[in-house]
Amino acid sequence: MSADVDSVAGPAGATTDVIAIRCPADGRLIGEVPNQTVEEVVAAAESLRAAQPKWEAIGPAGRAVWLAKWRDWILDNRNRLLELVQAEGGKSWGDASIEALAAVESLNYYLSTSPQYLRDEHPKASGVANVAKRLSVRHRPYPLVGLITPWNYPLAMPMLDCPAALMAGCAVLSKPSEVTPLAWQEAVRGWRAIGAPDVLGVVTGLGATGAAVVDAVDMVQFTGSTKTGRLIGARAAERLVPCSLELGGKDAMIVLADADLERAANGAVWGGFFNAGQSCTAVERVYVVAEVYDAFVERVTTKVAALREGMDSPGTYRTDIGSVATGAQLDIVERHVREAVEAGARVVTGGRRASDAGFVYEATLLVDVDNAMSCMREETFGPTLPVMRVADADEAVRLANDSNYGLSASVWTKDKEMGKRIANRLNVGAVNINSCMMNVFQFPVPQAGWSESGIGSRGGGAHGVLKYTRPQSVVSDVYEPRSEIFWYPHTSRLGKLQEFAVGLLGARDWRRRLGLKKH
Ligand code: NAD
């Protein structure tokens, strides 16, 4: 039995054997994937586990060779991959094509930096009593990492995490979104095509397949909604396996009076509408101080009205923003716009579906909004940009922080020091100054969602790869006498010696060292 994603039941009600993948921009059938069972997930996990020890044994340099070959395969096959990304996501070609760039950048970053971060560490022993100890810390991989991803960037999203986990020496069992599994499935086929060890697998299916992955792995890397993240966090806690949860956001953009208004307007339009607004770090709400509000809205209005909606042909760059990925997501967008208008907001441009076929929605600019509206509180994840007038920076900061989410934010001002001071007051994991969304691609700094935007982080230099490892301490001795003074049997002579040693080595004053002060 086959079913479309929009018509099948949710995670608990997986009722279909095969999932039909349709292009959301025009409804065309572009592929099918199996809705894999728990047994199939368990079998895939077993096979990956069997291959992992050899993968760990070849070391970071050996693993980097395979990642470099995979990078080359992706570069050579990128048009085919991007055509799948575009078709399953209903994207404009321009929006789709950034995914190859992100994939290659991430691969290159982790294959070149990880070997140094994964080196054994040899800390000095602490204290005189331990002077003969030799210490090292090894970074041993979690044998099997589960990589569960959403639909908004079918290739780039798994690629932000997969290279780091592979470089750490883990095997990876990936589960792409049931909405957009095709490009990632093809990328994993590429891993096999280069003859790489069998340490990267993919299973497809609905939420139940994802839940089976959580049950089969040693560490979970999840990107997706806060709702699913909670379920995964709870299950991982029951199993006592760690998880890193990169969840939803409601990013605020704060425009101060001295901002470069042209750059800010261009940034708002790109940050709000890139990928039809379906980025976790999309600009979801804009707070503009009163002095420049009218001028800012005027510029943004012209730019939003000029956006070309729809899915163009591969390689043509004829449209700017494509389709919303699912009917359910379109329902959220329509509800947010409707509820905003009912509560007194005004649609300046856009505000409806672009056509009856597919899920393309017009780029929509909303003004006269307030922080109580659903478009300002809930994640919209669609092509809308609500802009609100605020009295000053203090009000902007207060409203930006009035949110359950804490992913990222942006501050627009010519005074960078002021921008940094405002960043210090924002309760989010990342702040961009005079830019937006770009923190995600700065692999040396962490992308960490605060509050309901997640637990843990991706990237962040050494942390980006070490999060997939467990520290293993190895302790040895330079001298190995037949026995140590605190080993059995206890004797009065050795006991007194130990008592004296506690004072002699632990005290920092001579009276206690020499036992002249009574205890
Ligand atoms: P989703 O949570 O519905 O699904 C994500 C993945 O989880 C899918 O593969 C799905 O099949 C799987 N899944 C569903 N139920 C599961 C369960 N019980 N156990 C295990 N896996 C399960 O999210 P979505 O709608 O695909 O993606 C959109 C969301 O992703 C947005 O909220 C967006 O903000 C978020 N996102 C966050 C980041 C980030 O880095 N913070 C990046 C991209 C997207």
mmCIF file of N, CA and C in Angstrom, residues 194-291:
data_model
loop_
_atom_site.group_PDB
_atom_site.id
_atom_site.type_symbol
_atom_site.label_atom_id
_atom_site.label_comp_id
_atom_site.label_asym_id
_atom_site.label_seq_id
_atom_site.Cartn_x
_atom_site.Cartn_y
_atom_site.Cartn_z
ATOM 1 N N ILE A 194 31.759 5.006 -4.179
ATOM 2 C CA ILE A 194 33.218 5.215 -4.136
ATOM 3 C C ILE A 194 33.927 4.039 -3.462
ATOM 4 N N GLY A 195 33.148 3.058 -3.011
ATOM 5 C CA GLY A 195 33.742 1.874 -2.393
ATOM 6 C C GLY A 195 34.114 2.064 -0.939
ATOM 7 N N ALA A 196 33.518 3.058 -0.291
ATOM 8 C CA ALA A 196 33.860 3.351 1.111
ATOM 9 C C ALA A 196 33.340 2.241 2.026
ATOM 10 N N PRO A 197 33.952 2.088 3.203
ATOM 11 C CA PRO A 197 33.476 1.072 4.148
ATOM 12 C C PRO A 197 31.990 1.273 4.471
ATOM 13 N N ASP A 198 31.349 0.170 4.819
ATOM 14 C CA ASP A 198 29.901 0.170 5.030
ATOM 15 C C ASP A 198 29.539 0.760 6.396
ATOM 16 N N VAL A 199 29.882 2.051 6.583
ATOM 17 C CA VAL A 199 29.613 2.670 7.887
ATOM 18 C C VAL A 199 28.607 3.820 7.778
ATOM 19 N N LEU A 200 28.032 3.993 6.611
ATOM 20 C CA LEU A 200 26.998 5.019 6.455
ATOM 21 C C LEU A 200 25.773 4.364 5.836
ATOM 22 N N GLY A 201 24.693 4.328 6.598
ATOM 23 C CA GLY A 201 23.466 3.709 6.106
ATOM 24 C C GLY A 201 22.327 4.698 6.119
ATOM 25 N N VAL A 202 21.281 4.369 5.372
ATOM 26 C CA VAL A 202 20.092 5.210 5.367
ATOM 27 C C VAL A 202 18.863 4.319 5.456
ATOM 28 N N VAL A 203 17.942 4.698 6.320
ATOM 29 C CA VAL A 203 16.634 4.042 6.351
ATOM 30 C C VAL A 203 15.598 5.126 6.079
ATOM 31 N N THR A 204 14.514 4.733 5.432
ATOM 32 C CA THR A 204 13.475 5.710 5.104
ATOM 33 C C THR A 204 12.175 5.306 5.786
ATOM 34 N N GLY A 205 11.357 6.306 6.052
ATOM 35 C CA GLY A 205 10.067 6.010 6.662
ATOM 36 C C GLY A 205 9.517 7.190 7.430
ATOM 37 N N LEU A 206 8.407 6.938 8.089
ATOM 38 C CA LEU A 206 7.726 7.971 8.867
ATOM 39 C C LEU A 206 8.360 8.080 10.257
ATOM 40 N N GLY A 207 7.646 8.735 11.162
ATOM 41 C CA GLY A 207 8.181 8.941 12.502
ATOM 42 C C GLY A 207 8.534 7.653 13.216
ATOM 43 N N ALA A 208 7.743 6.590 12.976
ATOM 44 C CA ALA A 208 8.008 5.326 13.672
ATOM 45 C C ALA A 208 9.376 4.768 13.278
ATOM 46 N N THR A 209 9.769 4.996 12.039
ATOM 47 C CA THR A 209 11.102 4.545 11.607
ATOM 48 C C THR A 209 12.172 5.348 12.351
ATOM 49 N N GLY A 210 11.926 6.657 12.502
ATOM 50 C CA GLY A 210 12.854 7.501 13.265
ATOM 51 C C GLY A 210 12.949 7.026 14.709
ATOM 52 N N ALA A 211 11.788 6.697 15.294
ATOM 53 C CA ALA A 211 11.790 6.233 16.690
ATOM 54 C C ALA A 211 12.598 4.943 16.809
ATOM 55 N N ALA A 212 12.499 4.077 15.793
ATOM 56 C CA ALA A 212 13.280 2.830 15.825
ATOM 57 C C ALA A 212 14.776 3.132 15.743
ATOM 58 N N VAL A 213 15.137 4.179 15.016
ATOM 59 C CA VAL A 213 16.550 4.577 14.966
ATOM 60 C C VAL A 213 17.013 5.005 16.353
ATOM 61 N N VAL A 214 16.201 5.818 17.021
ATOM 62 C CA VAL A 214 16.566 6.274 18.380
ATOM 63 C C VAL A 214 16.810 5.072 19.291
ATOM 64 N N ASP A 215 16.011 4.019 19.097
ATOM 65 C CA ASP A 215 16.143 2.827 19.953
ATOM 66 C C ASP A 215 17.344 1.953 19.594
ATOM 67 N N ALA A 216 17.950 2.191 18.431
ATOM 68 C CA ALA A 216 18.989 1.271 17.959
ATOM 69 C C ALA A 216 20.405 1.819 18.059
ATOM 70 N N VAL A 217 20.543 3.101 18.431
ATOM 71 C CA VAL A 217 21.865 3.735 18.315
ATOM 72 C C VAL A 217 22.435 4.103 19.683
ATOM 73 N N ASP A 218 23.694 4.559 19.677
ATOM 74 C CA ASP A 218 24.383 4.912 20.928
ATOM 75 C C ASP A 218 24.379 6.412 21.198
ATOM 76 N N MET A 219 24.013 7.186 20.171
ATOM 77 C CA MET A 219 23.957 8.648 20.330
ATOM 78 C C MET A 219 23.042 9.151 19.222
ATOM 79 N N VAL A 220 22.213 10.162 19.541
ATOM 80 C CA VAL A 220 21.258 10.663 18.549
ATOM 81 C C VAL A 220 21.590 12.109 18.197
ATOM 82 N N GLN A 221 21.743 12.367 16.916
ATOM 83 C CA GLN A 221 21.866 13.741 16.416
ATOM 84 C C GLN A 221 20.560 14.042 15.679
ATOM 85 N N PHE A 222 19.746 14.910 16.270
ATOM 86 C CA PHE A 222 18.426 15.185 15.694
ATOM 87 C C PHE A 222 18.297 16.647 15.299
ATOM 88 N N THR A 223 17.783 16.880 14.128
ATOM 89 C CA THR A 223 17.375 18.220 13.715
ATOM 90 C C THR A 223 15.922 18.139 13.291
ATOM 91 N N GLY A 224 15.089 19.008 13.836
ATOM 92 C CA GLY A 224 13.676 18.989 13.471
ATOM 93 C C GLY A 224 12.869 19.835 14.422
ATOM 94 N N SER A 225 11.595 19.519 14.541
ATOM 95 C CA SER A 225 10.704 20.370 15.321
ATOM 96 C C SER A 225 10.923 20.168 16.825
ATOM 97 N N THR A 226 10.523 21.161 17.583
ATOM 98 C CA THR A 226 10.612 21.075 19.042
ATOM 99 C C THR A 226 9.730 19.936 19.554
ATOM 100 N N LYS A 227 8.569 19.756 18.893
ATOM 101 C CA LYS A 227 7.650 18.698 19.332
ATOM 102 C C LYS A 227 8.323 17.320 19.238
ATOM 103 N N THR A 228 8.930 17.026 18.104
ATOM 104 C CA THR A 228 9.601 15.732 17.943
ATOM 105 C C THR A 228 10.848 15.667 18.819
ATOM 106 N N GLY A 229 11.544 16.787 18.952
ATOM 107 C CA GLY A 229 12.745 16.821 19.786
ATOM 108 C C GLY A 229 12.453 16.405 21.222
ATOM 109 N N ARG A 230 11.306 16.858 21.744
ATOM 110 C CA ARG A 230 10.931 16.464 23.116
ATOM 111 C C ARG A 230 10.777 14.946 23.218
ATOM 112 N N LEU A 231 10.085 14.353 22.220
ATOM 113 C CA LEU A 231 9.870 12.899 22.251
ATOM 114 C C LEU A 231 11.210 12.174 22.224
ATOM 115 N N ILE A 232 12.102 12.647 21.361
ATOM 116 C CA ILE A 232 13.403 11.982 21.223
ATOM 117 C C ILE A 232 14.231 12.160 22.494
ATOM 118 N N GLY A 233 14.189 13.384 23.055
ATOM 119 C CA GLY A 233 14.931 13.629 24.294
ATOM 120 C C GLY A 233 14.462 12.705 25.416
ATOM 121 N N ALA A 234 13.136 12.525 25.508
ATOM 122 C CA ALA A 234 12.591 11.673 26.571
ATOM 123 C C ALA A 234 13.018 10.225 26.353
ATOM 124 N N ARG A 235 12.947 9.768 25.116
ATOM 125 C CA ARG A 235 13.320 8.371 24.830
ATOM 126 C C ARG A 235 14.829 8.150 25.041
ATOM 127 N N ALA A 236 15.618 9.119 24.620
ATOM 128 C CA ALA A 236 17.071 8.992 24.807
ATOM 129 C C ALA A 236 17.399 8.950 26.300
ATOM 130 N N ALA A 237 16.674 9.747 27.091
ATOM 131 C CA ALA A 237 16.915 9.728 28.537
ATOM 132 C C ALA A 237 16.574 8.359 29.109
ATOM 133 N N GLU A 238 15.463 7.774 28.643
ATOM 134 C CA GLU A 238 15.109 6.433 29.129
ATOM 135 C C GLU A 238 16.197 5.423 28.794
ATOM 136 N N ARG A 239 16.752 5.560 27.606
ATOM 137 C CA ARG A 239 17.789 4.607 27.182
ATOM 138 C C ARG A 239 19.178 4.973 27.723
ATOM 139 N N LEU A 240 19.280 6.155 28.322
ATOM 140 C CA LEU A 240 20.569 6.680 28.784
ATOM 141 C C LEU A 240 21.581 6.783 27.647
ATOM 142 N N VAL A 241 21.108 7.265 26.512
ATOM 143 C CA VAL A 241 22.049 7.589 25.430
ATOM 144 C C VAL A 241 21.980 9.105 25.218
ATOM 145 N N PRO A 242 23.109 9.732 24.900
ATOM 146 C CA PRO A 242 23.081 11.183 24.725
ATOM 147 C C PRO A 242 22.383 11.581 23.428
ATOM 148 N N CYS A 243 21.838 12.779 23.432
ATOM 149 C CA CYS A 243 21.269 13.297 22.186
ATOM 150 C C CYS A 243 21.603 14.769 22.059
ATOM 151 N N SER A 244 21.732 15.201 20.815
ATOM 152 C CA SER A 244 21.941 16.607 20.510
ATOM 153 C C SER A 244 20.734 17.025 19.693
ATOM 154 N N LEU A 245 19.998 18.010 20.189
ATOM 155 C CA LEU A 245 18.719 18.351 19.568
ATOM 156 C C LEU A 245 18.787 19.769 18.993
ATOM 157 N N GLU A 246 18.741 19.870 17.684
ATOM 158 C CA GLU A 246 18.732 21.190 17.023
ATOM 159 C C GLU A 246 17.298 21.412 16.547
ATOM 160 N N LEU A 247 16.598 22.348 17.221
ATOM 161 C CA LEU A 247 15.141 22.434 17.036
ATOM 162 C C LEU A 247 14.706 23.757 16.396
ATOM 163 N N GLY A 248 13.441 24.065 16.591
ATOM 164 C CA GLY A 248 12.854 25.216 15.897
ATOM 165 C C GLY A 248 13.341 26.556 16.418
ATOM 166 N N GLY A 249 12.937 27.598 15.727
ATOM 167 C CA GLY A 249 13.347 28.939 16.133
ATOM 168 C C GLY A 249 12.307 29.980 15.761
ATOM 169 N N LYS A 250 12.502 31.178 16.292
ATOM 170 C CA LYS A 250 11.627 32.314 15.962
ATOM 171 C C LYS A 250 12.514 33.542 15.953
ATOM 172 N N ASP A 251 13.491 33.542 15.045
ATOM 173 C CA ASP A 251 14.565 34.529 15.125
ATOM 174 C C ASP A 251 14.080 35.966 14.942
ATOM 175 N N ALA A 252 14.552 36.810 15.834
ATOM 176 C CA ALA A 252 14.212 38.234 15.778
ATOM 177 C C ALA A 252 15.320 38.994 15.061
ATOM 178 N N MET A 253 14.909 40.008 14.304
ATOM 179 C CA MET A 253 15.853 40.937 13.683
ATOM 180 C C MET A 253 15.575 42.298 14.305
ATOM 181 N N ILE A 254 16.635 42.932 14.809
ATOM 182 C CA ILE A 254 16.459 44.236 15.467
ATOM 183 C C ILE A 254 17.162 45.294 14.618
ATOM 184 N N VAL A 255 16.402 46.271 14.169
ATOM 185 C CA VAL A 255 16.980 47.326 13.325
ATOM 186 C C VAL A 255 17.016 48.618 14.130
ATOM 187 N N LEU A 256 18.244 49.120 14.364
ATOM 188 C CA LEU A 256 18.407 50.352 15.141
ATOM 189 C C LEU A 256 18.434 51.568 14.209
ATOM 190 N N ALA A 257 18.349 52.745 14.808
ATOM 191 C CA ALA A 257 18.201 53.976 14.019
ATOM 192 C C ALA A 257 19.393 54.245 13.104
ATOM 193 N N ASP A 258 20.594 53.789 13.517
ATOM 194 C CA ASP A 258 21.779 54.110 12.707
ATOM 195 C C ASP A 258 22.115 52.990 11.709
ATOM 196 N N ALA A 259 21.206 52.044 11.508
ATOM 197 C CA ALA A 259 21.519 50.914 10.618
ATOM 198 C C ALA A 259 21.660 51.389 9.167
ATOM 199 N N ASP A 260 22.460 50.673 8.409
ATOM 200 C CA ASP A 260 22.487 50.866 6.951
ATOM 201 C C ASP A 260 21.166 50.274 6.428
ATOM 202 N N LEU A 261 20.211 51.130 6.149
ATOM 203 C CA LEU A 261 18.853 50.656 5.874
ATOM 204 C C LEU A 261 18.751 49.813 4.601
ATOM 205 N N GLU A 262 19.577 50.140 3.614
ATOM 206 C CA GLU A 262 19.527 49.367 2.375
ATOM 207 C C GLU A 262 20.009 47.936 2.639
ATOM 208 N N ARG A 263 21.122 47.819 3.362
ATOM 209 C CA ARG A 263 21.626 46.471 3.691
ATOM 210 C C ARG A 263 20.622 45.739 4.590
ATOM 211 N N ALA A 264 20.066 46.462 5.559
ATOM 212 C CA ALA A 264 19.116 45.822 6.478
ATOM 213 C C ALA A 264 17.880 45.328 5.713
ATOM 214 N N ALA A 265 17.398 46.134 4.777
ATOM 215 C CA ALA A 265 16.206 45.731 4.011
ATOM 216 C C ALA A 265 16.530 44.509 3.148
ATOM 217 N N ASN A 266 17.680 44.524 2.494
ATOM 218 C CA ASN A 266 18.076 43.361 1.684
ATOM 219 C C ASN A 266 18.242 42.120 2.560
ATOM 220 N N GLY A 267 18.841 42.324 3.748
ATOM 221 C CA GLY A 267 19.043 41.202 4.679
ATOM 222 C C GLY A 267 17.713 40.644 5.167
ATOM 223 N N ALA A 268 16.770 41.533 5.469
ATOM 224 C CA ALA A 268 15.461 41.080 5.961
ATOM 225 C C ALA A 268 14.761 40.238 4.893
ATOM 226 N N VAL A 269 14.867 40.672 3.652
ATOM 227 C CA VAL A 269 14.167 39.959 2.576
ATOM 228 C C VAL A 269 14.838 38.599 2.337
ATOM 229 N N TRP A 270 16.155 38.567 2.343
ATOM 230 C CA TRP A 270 16.839 37.282 2.148
ATOM 231 C C TRP A 270 16.606 36.367 3.359
ATOM 232 N N GLY A 271 16.797 36.926 4.553
ATOM 233 C CA GLY A 271 16.649 36.107 5.768
ATOM 234 C C GLY A 271 15.226 35.649 5.999
ATOM 235 N N GLY A 272 14.267 36.442 5.548
ATOM 236 C CA GLY A 272 12.864 36.078 5.748
ATOM 237 C C GLY A 272 12.347 35.111 4.699
ATOM 238 N N PHE A 273 12.873 35.219 3.477
ATOM 239 C CA PHE A 273 12.247 34.461 2.378
ATOM 240 C C PHE A 273 13.136 33.397 1.753
ATOM 241 N N PHE A 274 14.422 33.356 2.112
ATOM 242 C CA PHE A 274 15.283 32.319 1.522
ATOM 243 C C PHE A 274 14.672 30.953 1.799
ATOM 244 N N ASN A 275 14.663 30.102 0.791
ATOM 245 C CA ASN A 275 14.086 28.757 0.948
ATOM 246 C C ASN A 275 12.613 28.840 1.357
ATOM 247 N N ALA A 276 11.933 29.876 0.838
ATOM 248 C CA ALA A 276 10.520 30.133 1.154
ATOM 249 C C ALA A 276 10.312 30.235 2.674
ATOM 250 N N GLY A 277 11.311 30.802 3.355
ATOM 251 C CA GLY A 277 11.184 31.027 4.807
ATOM 252 C C GLY A 277 11.359 29.773 5.636
ATOM 253 N N GLN A 278 11.740 28.668 4.987
ATOM 254 C CA GLN A 278 11.816 27.394 5.725
ATOM 255 C C GLN A 278 13.248 27.101 6.176
ATOM 256 N N SER A 279 13.751 27.982 7.017
ATOM 257 C CA SER A 279 15.055 27.768 7.653
ATOM 258 C C SER A 279 14.823 27.933 9.143
ATOM 259 N N CYS A 280 15.518 27.100 9.945
ATOM 260 C CA CYS A 280 15.341 27.233 11.396
ATOM 261 C C CYS A 280 15.769 28.624 11.836
ATOM 262 N N THR A 281 16.767 29.196 11.146
ATOM 263 C CA THR A 281 17.291 30.511 11.534
ATOM 264 C C THR A 281 16.733 31.631 10.662
ATOM 265 N N ALA A 282 15.619 31.377 9.983
ATOM 266 C CA ALA A 282 15.010 32.430 9.154
ATOM 267 C C ALA A 282 14.643 33.628 10.028
ATOM 268 N N VAL A 283 14.667 34.808 9.423
ATOM 269 C CA VAL A 283 14.151 35.987 10.130
ATOM 270 C C VAL A 283 12.636 35.815 10.209
ATOM 271 N N GLU A 284 12.127 35.618 11.419
ATOM 272 C CA GLU A 284 10.692 35.342 11.581
ATOM 273 C C GLU A 284 9.925 36.552 12.107
ATOM 274 N N ARG A 285 10.638 37.538 12.625
ATOM 275 C CA ARG A 285 9.976 38.743 13.138
ATOM 276 C C ARG A 285 11.010 39.861 13.157
ATOM 277 N N VAL A 286 10.556 41.061 12.814
ATOM 278 C CA VAL A 286 11.473 42.198 12.708
ATOM 279 C C VAL A 286 10.982 43.312 13.633
ATOM 280 N N TYR A 287 11.906 43.841 14.442
ATOM 281 C CA TYR A 287 11.585 44.976 15.315
ATOM 282 C C TYR A 287 12.413 46.169 14.829
ATOM 283 N N VAL A 288 11.722 47.236 14.426
ATOM 284 C CA VAL A 288 12.416 48.395 13.871
ATOM 285 C C VAL A 288 12.102 49.609 14.738
ATOM 286 N N VAL A 289 13.163 50.341 15.134
ATOM 287 C CA VAL A 289 12.913 51.507 15.991
ATOM 288 C C VAL A 289 12.171 52.578 15.190
ATOM 289 N N ALA A 290 11.357 53.337 15.921
ATOM 290 C CA ALA A 290 10.393 54.243 15.284
ATOM 291 C C ALA A 290 11.030 55.205 14.275
ATOM 292 N N GLU A 291 12.245 55.730 14.594
ATOM 293 C CA GLU A 291 12.861 56.745 13.711
ATOM 294 C C GLU A 291 13.006 56.270 12.272
#
